Coordinates of C-alpha atoms in Angstrom, one line a residue:
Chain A
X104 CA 132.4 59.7 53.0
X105 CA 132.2 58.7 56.8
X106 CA 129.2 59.7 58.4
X107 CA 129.3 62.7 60.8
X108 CA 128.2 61.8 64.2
X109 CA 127.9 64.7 67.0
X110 CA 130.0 64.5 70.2
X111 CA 127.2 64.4 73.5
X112 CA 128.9 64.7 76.5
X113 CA 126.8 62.8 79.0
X114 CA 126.1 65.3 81.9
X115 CA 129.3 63.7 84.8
X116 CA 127.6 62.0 87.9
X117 CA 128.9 65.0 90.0
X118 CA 127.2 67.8 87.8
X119 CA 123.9 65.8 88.5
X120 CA 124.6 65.8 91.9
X121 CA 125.4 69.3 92.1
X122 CA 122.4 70.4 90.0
X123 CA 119.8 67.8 92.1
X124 CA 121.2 69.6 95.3
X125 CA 120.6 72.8 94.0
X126 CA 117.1 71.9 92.7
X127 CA 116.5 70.6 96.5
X128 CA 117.8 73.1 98.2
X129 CA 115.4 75.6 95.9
X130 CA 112.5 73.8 96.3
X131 CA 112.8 73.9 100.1
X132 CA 113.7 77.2 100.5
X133 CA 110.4 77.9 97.9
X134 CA 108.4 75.9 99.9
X135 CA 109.2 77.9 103.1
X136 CA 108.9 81.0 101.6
X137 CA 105.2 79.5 100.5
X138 CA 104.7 78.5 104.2
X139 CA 105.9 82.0 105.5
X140 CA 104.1 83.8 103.1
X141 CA 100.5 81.5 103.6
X142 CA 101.2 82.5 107.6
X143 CA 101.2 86.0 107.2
X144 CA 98.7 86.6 104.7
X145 CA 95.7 84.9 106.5
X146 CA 92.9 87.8 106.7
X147 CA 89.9 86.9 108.8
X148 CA 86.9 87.3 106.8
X149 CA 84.0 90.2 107.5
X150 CA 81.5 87.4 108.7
X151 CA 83.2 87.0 111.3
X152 CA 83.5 90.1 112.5
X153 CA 80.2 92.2 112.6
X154 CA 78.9 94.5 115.5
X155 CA 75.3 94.8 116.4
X156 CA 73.7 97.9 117.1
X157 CA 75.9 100.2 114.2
X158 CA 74.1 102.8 112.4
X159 CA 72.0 100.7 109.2
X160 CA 70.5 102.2 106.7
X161 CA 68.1 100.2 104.0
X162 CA 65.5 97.4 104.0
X163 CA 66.5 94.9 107.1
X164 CA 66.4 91.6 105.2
X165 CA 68.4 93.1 102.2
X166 CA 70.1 90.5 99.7
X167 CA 73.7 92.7 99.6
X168 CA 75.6 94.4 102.8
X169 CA 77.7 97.6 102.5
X170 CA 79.4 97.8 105.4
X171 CA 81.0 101.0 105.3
X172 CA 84.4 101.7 107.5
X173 CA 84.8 105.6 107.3
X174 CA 86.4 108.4 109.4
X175 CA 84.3 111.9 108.9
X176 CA 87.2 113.8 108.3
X177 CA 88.3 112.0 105.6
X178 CA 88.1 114.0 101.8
X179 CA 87.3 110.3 100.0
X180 CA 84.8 108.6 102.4
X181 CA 83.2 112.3 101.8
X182 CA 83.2 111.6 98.1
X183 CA 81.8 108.3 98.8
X184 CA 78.2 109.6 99.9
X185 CA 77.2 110.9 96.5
X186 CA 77.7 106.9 95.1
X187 CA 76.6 105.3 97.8
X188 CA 72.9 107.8 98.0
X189 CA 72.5 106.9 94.2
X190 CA 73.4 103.4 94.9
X191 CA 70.4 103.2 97.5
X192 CA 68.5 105.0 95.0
X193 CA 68.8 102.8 92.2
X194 CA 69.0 99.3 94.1
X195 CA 66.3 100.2 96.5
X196 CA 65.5 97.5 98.7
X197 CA 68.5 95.0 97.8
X198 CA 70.9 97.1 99.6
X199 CA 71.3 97.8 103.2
X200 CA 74.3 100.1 104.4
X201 CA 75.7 99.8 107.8
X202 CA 78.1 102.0 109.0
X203 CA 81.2 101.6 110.7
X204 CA 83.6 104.5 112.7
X205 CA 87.3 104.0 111.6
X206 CA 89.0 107.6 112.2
X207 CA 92.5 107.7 110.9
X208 CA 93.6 109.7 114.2
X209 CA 97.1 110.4 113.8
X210 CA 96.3 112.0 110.3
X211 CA 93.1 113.4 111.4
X212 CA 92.9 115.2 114.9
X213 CA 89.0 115.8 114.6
X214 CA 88.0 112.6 113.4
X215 CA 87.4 110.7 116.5
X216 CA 85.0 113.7 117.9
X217 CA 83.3 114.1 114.8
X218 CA 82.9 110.1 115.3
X219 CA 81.8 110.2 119.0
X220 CA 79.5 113.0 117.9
X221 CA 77.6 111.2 115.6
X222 CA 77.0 108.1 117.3
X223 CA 75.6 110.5 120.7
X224 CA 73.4 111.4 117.4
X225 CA 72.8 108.1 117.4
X226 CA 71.7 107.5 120.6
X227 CA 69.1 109.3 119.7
X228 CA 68.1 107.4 116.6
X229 CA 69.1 110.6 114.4
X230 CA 72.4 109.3 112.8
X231 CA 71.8 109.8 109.5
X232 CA 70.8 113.0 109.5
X233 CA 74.1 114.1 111.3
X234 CA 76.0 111.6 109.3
X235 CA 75.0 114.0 106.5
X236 CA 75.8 117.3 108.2
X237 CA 79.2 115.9 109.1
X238 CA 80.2 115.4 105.7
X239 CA 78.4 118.2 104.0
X240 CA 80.2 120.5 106.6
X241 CA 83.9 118.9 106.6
X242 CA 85.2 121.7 104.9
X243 CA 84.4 123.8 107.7
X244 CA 85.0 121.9 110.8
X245 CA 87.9 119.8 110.0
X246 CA 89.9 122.9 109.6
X247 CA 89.3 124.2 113.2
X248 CA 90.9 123.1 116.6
X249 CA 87.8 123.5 118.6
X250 CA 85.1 121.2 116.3
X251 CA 82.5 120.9 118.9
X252 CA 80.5 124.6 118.4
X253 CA 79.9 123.4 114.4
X254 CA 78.8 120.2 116.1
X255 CA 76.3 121.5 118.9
X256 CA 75.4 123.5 115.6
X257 CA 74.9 120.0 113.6
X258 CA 72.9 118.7 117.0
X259 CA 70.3 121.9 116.9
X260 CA 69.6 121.3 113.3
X261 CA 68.6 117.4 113.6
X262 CA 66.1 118.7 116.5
X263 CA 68.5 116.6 118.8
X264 CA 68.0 117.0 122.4
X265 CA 71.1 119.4 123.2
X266 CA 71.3 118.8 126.7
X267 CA 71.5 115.1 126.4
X268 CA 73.8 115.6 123.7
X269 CA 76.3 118.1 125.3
X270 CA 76.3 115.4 128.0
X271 CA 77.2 112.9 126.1
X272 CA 79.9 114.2 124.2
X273 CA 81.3 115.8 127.1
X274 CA 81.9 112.5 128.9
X275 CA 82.9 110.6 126.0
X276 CA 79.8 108.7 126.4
X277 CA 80.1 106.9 122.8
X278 CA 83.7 106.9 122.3
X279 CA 83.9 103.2 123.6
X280 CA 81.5 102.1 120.4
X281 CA 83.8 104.1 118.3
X282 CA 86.6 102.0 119.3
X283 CA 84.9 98.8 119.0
X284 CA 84.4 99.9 115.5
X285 CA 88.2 100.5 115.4
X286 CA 89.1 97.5 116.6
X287 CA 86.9 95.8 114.1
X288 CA 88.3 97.4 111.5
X289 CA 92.1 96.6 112.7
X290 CA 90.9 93.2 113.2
X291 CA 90.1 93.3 109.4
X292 CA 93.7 95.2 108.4
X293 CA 91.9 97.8 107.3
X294 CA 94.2 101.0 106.8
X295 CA 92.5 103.3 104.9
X296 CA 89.3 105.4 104.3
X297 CA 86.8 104.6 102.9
X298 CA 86.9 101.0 102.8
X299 CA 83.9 99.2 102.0
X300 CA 82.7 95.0 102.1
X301 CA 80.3 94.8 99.4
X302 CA 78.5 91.4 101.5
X303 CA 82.3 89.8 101.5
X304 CA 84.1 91.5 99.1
X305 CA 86.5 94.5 99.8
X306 CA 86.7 98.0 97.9
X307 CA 89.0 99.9 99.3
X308 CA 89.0 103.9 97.9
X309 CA 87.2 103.0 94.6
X310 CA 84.3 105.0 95.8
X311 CA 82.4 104.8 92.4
X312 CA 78.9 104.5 91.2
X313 CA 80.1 102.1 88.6
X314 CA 82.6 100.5 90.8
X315 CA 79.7 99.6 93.5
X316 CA 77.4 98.5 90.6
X317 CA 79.6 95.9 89.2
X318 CA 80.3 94.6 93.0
X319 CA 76.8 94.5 93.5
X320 CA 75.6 92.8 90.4
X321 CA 78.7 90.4 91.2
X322 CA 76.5 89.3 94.5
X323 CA 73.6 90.0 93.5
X324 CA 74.4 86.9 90.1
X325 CA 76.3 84.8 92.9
X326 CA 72.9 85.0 94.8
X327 CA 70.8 83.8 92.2
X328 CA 72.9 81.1 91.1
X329 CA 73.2 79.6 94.5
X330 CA 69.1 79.6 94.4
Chain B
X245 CA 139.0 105.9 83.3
X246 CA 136.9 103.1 84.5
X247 CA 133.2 103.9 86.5
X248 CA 134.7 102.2 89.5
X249 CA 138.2 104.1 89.0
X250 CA 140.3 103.2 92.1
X251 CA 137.5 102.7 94.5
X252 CA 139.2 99.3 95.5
X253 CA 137.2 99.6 99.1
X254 CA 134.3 99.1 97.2
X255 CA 135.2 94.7 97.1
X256 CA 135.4 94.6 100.2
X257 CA 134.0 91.6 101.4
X258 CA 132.8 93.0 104.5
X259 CA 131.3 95.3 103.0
X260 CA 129.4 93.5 100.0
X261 CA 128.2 91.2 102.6
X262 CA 126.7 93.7 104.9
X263 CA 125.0 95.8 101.5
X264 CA 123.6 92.1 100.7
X265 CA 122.4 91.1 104.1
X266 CA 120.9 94.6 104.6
X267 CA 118.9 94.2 101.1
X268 CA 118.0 90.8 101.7
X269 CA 116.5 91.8 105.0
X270 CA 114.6 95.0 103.6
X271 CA 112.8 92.5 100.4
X272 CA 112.0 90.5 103.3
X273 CA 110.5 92.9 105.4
X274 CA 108.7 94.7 102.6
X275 CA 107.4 91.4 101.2
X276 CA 106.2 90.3 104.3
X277 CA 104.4 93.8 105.2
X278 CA 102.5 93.4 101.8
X279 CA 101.3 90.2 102.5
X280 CA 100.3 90.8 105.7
X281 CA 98.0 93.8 104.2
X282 CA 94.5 92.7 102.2
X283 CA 95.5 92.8 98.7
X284 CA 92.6 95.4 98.1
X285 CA 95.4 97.9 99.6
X286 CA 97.9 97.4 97.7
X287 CA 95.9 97.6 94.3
X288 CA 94.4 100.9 95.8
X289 CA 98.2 102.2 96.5
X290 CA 98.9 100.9 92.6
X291 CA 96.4 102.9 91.2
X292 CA 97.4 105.7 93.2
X293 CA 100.3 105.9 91.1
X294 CA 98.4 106.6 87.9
X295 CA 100.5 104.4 85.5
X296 CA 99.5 100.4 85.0
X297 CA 96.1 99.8 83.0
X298 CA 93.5 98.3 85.6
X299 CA 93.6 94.8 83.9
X300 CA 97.1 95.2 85.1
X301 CA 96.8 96.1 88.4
X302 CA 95.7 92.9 90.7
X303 CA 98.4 90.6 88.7
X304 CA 101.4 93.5 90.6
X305 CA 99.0 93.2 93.6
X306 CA 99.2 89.3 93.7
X307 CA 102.8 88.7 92.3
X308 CA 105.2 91.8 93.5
X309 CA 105.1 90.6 97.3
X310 CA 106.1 87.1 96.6
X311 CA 109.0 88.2 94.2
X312 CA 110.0 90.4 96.6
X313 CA 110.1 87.6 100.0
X314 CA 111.9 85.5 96.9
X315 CA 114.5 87.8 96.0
X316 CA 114.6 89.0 100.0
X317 CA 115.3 85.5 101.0
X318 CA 117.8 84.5 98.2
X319 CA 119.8 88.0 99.0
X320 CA 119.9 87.1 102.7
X321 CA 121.1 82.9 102.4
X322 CA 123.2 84.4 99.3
X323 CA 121.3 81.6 97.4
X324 CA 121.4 82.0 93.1
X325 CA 123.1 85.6 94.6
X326 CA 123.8 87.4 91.1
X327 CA 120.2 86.7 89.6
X328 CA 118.6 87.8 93.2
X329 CA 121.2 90.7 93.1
X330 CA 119.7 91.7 89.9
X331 CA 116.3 90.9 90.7
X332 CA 116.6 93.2 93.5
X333 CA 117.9 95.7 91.7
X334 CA 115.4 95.7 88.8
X335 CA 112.5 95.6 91.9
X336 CA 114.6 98.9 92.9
X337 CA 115.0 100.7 90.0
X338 CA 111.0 100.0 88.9
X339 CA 110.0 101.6 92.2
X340 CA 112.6 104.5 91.3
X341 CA 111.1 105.4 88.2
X342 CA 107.3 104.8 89.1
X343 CA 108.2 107.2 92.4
X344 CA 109.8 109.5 89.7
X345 CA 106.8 109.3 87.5
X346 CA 104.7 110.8 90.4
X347 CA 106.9 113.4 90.9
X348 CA 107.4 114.5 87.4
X349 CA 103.7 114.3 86.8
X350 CA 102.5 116.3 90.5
X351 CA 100.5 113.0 91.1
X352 CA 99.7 113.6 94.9
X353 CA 101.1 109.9 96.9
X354 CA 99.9 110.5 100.4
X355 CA 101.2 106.7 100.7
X356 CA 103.6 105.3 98.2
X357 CA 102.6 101.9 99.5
X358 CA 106.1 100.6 99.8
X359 CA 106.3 99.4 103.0
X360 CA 102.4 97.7 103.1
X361 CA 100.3 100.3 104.7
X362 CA 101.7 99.8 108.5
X363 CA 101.9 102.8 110.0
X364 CA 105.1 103.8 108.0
X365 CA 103.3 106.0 105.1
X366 CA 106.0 108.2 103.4
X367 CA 104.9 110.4 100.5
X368 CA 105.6 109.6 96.5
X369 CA 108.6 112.9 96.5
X370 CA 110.2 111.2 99.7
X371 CA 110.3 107.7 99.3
X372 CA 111.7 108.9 95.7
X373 CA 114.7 110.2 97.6
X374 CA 115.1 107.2 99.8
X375 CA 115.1 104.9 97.0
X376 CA 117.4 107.2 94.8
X377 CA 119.7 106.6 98.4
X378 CA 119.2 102.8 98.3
X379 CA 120.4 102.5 94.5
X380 CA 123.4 104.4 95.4
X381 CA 124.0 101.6 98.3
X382 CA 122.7 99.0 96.1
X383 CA 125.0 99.4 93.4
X384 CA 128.1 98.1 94.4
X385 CA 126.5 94.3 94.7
X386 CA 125.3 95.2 91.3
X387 CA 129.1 95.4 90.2
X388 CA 130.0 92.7 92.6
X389 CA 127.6 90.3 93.6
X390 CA 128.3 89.6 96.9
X391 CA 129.4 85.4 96.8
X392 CA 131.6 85.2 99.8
X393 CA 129.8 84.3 103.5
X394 CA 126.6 82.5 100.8
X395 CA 124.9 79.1 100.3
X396 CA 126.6 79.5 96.9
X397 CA 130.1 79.7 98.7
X398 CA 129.1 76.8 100.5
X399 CA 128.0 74.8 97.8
X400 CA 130.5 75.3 95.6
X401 CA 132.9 74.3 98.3
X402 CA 131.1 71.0 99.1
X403 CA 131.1 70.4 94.8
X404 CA 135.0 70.8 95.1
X405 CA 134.9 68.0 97.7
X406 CA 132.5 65.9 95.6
X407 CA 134.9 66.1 92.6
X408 CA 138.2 65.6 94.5

């Protein structure tokens, strides 16, 4: 009995051809899909960007930054205190918190007052205190088309100076540091509230104890490792 | 009788062409706008949705923009066209359902995240309508892929010359 042999057709010279041309013309239009894609994506980074004289709160030489890019108004970034107060509670002097304005205001008509507000708080080295009134109060003042009695109201119980702070909001006095803040934040494609920068890493929305633990320990491990 | 019945109009070239050039353009756009956003977003607007694990979540961050420039740019040269027109309709469909999801389940989308975050927000109920819209249009390329006026065309024409 004649041994079997199999019939292999060797692949013709043309359907090579064709099949190397279609490989080229793939990998090219891969490679500028790559390029287009590698062009676009490019983010600067938050060293790069960081404004001096925003509203810190924490030990000055502390080993992890939260930069914090929030709009008053906002339901989450209100969330976000209750984390971030327990955070500083239980990290102590390892964290530092700077704040950043970034009101969403198309979605939020009262943010950018409530913004310019607190840094004429600010000014008078009471930001904190009216951070917290702003938030604790959202419910209340974000509702209404006239914010600024609930924030003279705010202003009388931090023991600010009213006069000095009627003035200021009245001529819009800190509403070009708002808007470096914004610009900042665009700068940085942020494009919503909160977003945070745990030193260089992002969170955006995942306004969690447990979420801003493991981001911290994450630095906090990277730190030690590079000593 | 047949899904397509008599709906000859539906092969038109012209037409075909157009529905793929129009696709191939909106996968560009949408890939591009998702790139062009931190990736932090996106994931945010993923989990928004309520449905992939979190293990899950930065792998759709990382990999649905590029699939969608690569099926965006195959649609538009008309490069590989009936495995981009099926990519693209499997990348539509998946969005259909998850924006269905939402809406079945009341999950609240303030931003459904398809078009990056860029000032175009639409809500989970309305961008489920859109897309419902763009499957209609979709579907004729689905039936038939839309060869003419392609690289494919071109290539196959330049592989008849090759073997004459």
């Amino acid at each position: 009995m004649g041994k079997r042999t199999h019939k292999t057709t060797a692949p013709t010279p043309n359907r090579s051809k064709r099949a190397k041309r279609r490989t080229w013309i793939a990998i090219g239009i891969l490679m500028a899909i790559i390029l287009i894609g590698y062009l676009v994506s490019r983010i600067p980074g938050i060293g790069s960007i960081y404004g001096e004289g925003d509203p810190v709160k924490g030990a000055p030489q502390a080993k992890v930054k939260i930069i914090e890019y929030s709009d008053f108004q906002c339901p989450a970034c209100q969330y976000a205190q209750g984390p971030l107060k327990q955070i500083l509670e239980e990290y102590g002097e390892t964290v530092q918190i700077i704040f950043n304005d970034f009101p969403l205001v198309t979605a939020h008509p009262n943010a950018l007052p409530a913004a310019e507000a607190a840094q004429c708080a600010h000014s008078q080295q009471r930001f904190w205190e009216y951070h917290d009134l702003l938030f604790e109060g959202q419910n209340i003042w974000a509702q209404t088309t006239d914010p600024q009695p609930h924030f003279l109201d705010y202003a009388r119980g931090t023991g600010l100076n009213i006069e000095q702070f009627s003035r200021c909001i009245e001529n819009h006095e800190t509403q070009k540091a708002v808007r470096v803040d914004m610009k900042e934040g665009e700068a940085l494609r942020i494009r919503s509230t909160p977003t945070f920068f745990i030193n260089d890493t992002r969170l955006v929305g995942q306004a969690t104890f447990n979420n801003f633990k493991e981001a911290i320990d994450a630095q906090l491990g990277r730190g030690n490792k590079e000593e | 009788m047949a899904l397509w019945g008599n709906w000859r109009w539906l092969r038109n070239p012209v037409l075909l062409v157009t529905i793929r050039l129009l696709f191939g353009a909106f996968f560009i756009f949408t890939g591009v706008l998702k790139l062009m956003e931190p990736r932090e977003e996106f994931e945010a607007v993923i989990r928004a949705y309520q449905i992939f694990p979190a293990a899950v979540i930065p792998w759709i961050s990382l990999i649905l923009p590029w699939f969608e420039l690569t099926v965006g740019t195959c649609l538009a040269l008309g490069f590989l066209t009936t495995a981009a027109t099926w990519m693209g309709g499997t990348i539509l469909l998946g969005f259909t359902l998850a924006l269905g999801y939402t809406v079945v389940m009341g999950i609240n989308l303030e931003d459904c995240g398809c078009f990056g975050s860029i000032g175009f927000q639409q809500s989970g109920s309305t961008a489920f309508i859109r897309n419902l819209f763009l499957l209609a249009l979709f579907a004729p390329i689905l039936r038939y892929p839309a060869h003419v006026w392609s690289l494919d065309a071109f290539l196959e024409k330049e592989h008849v010359k090759i073997d004459s």
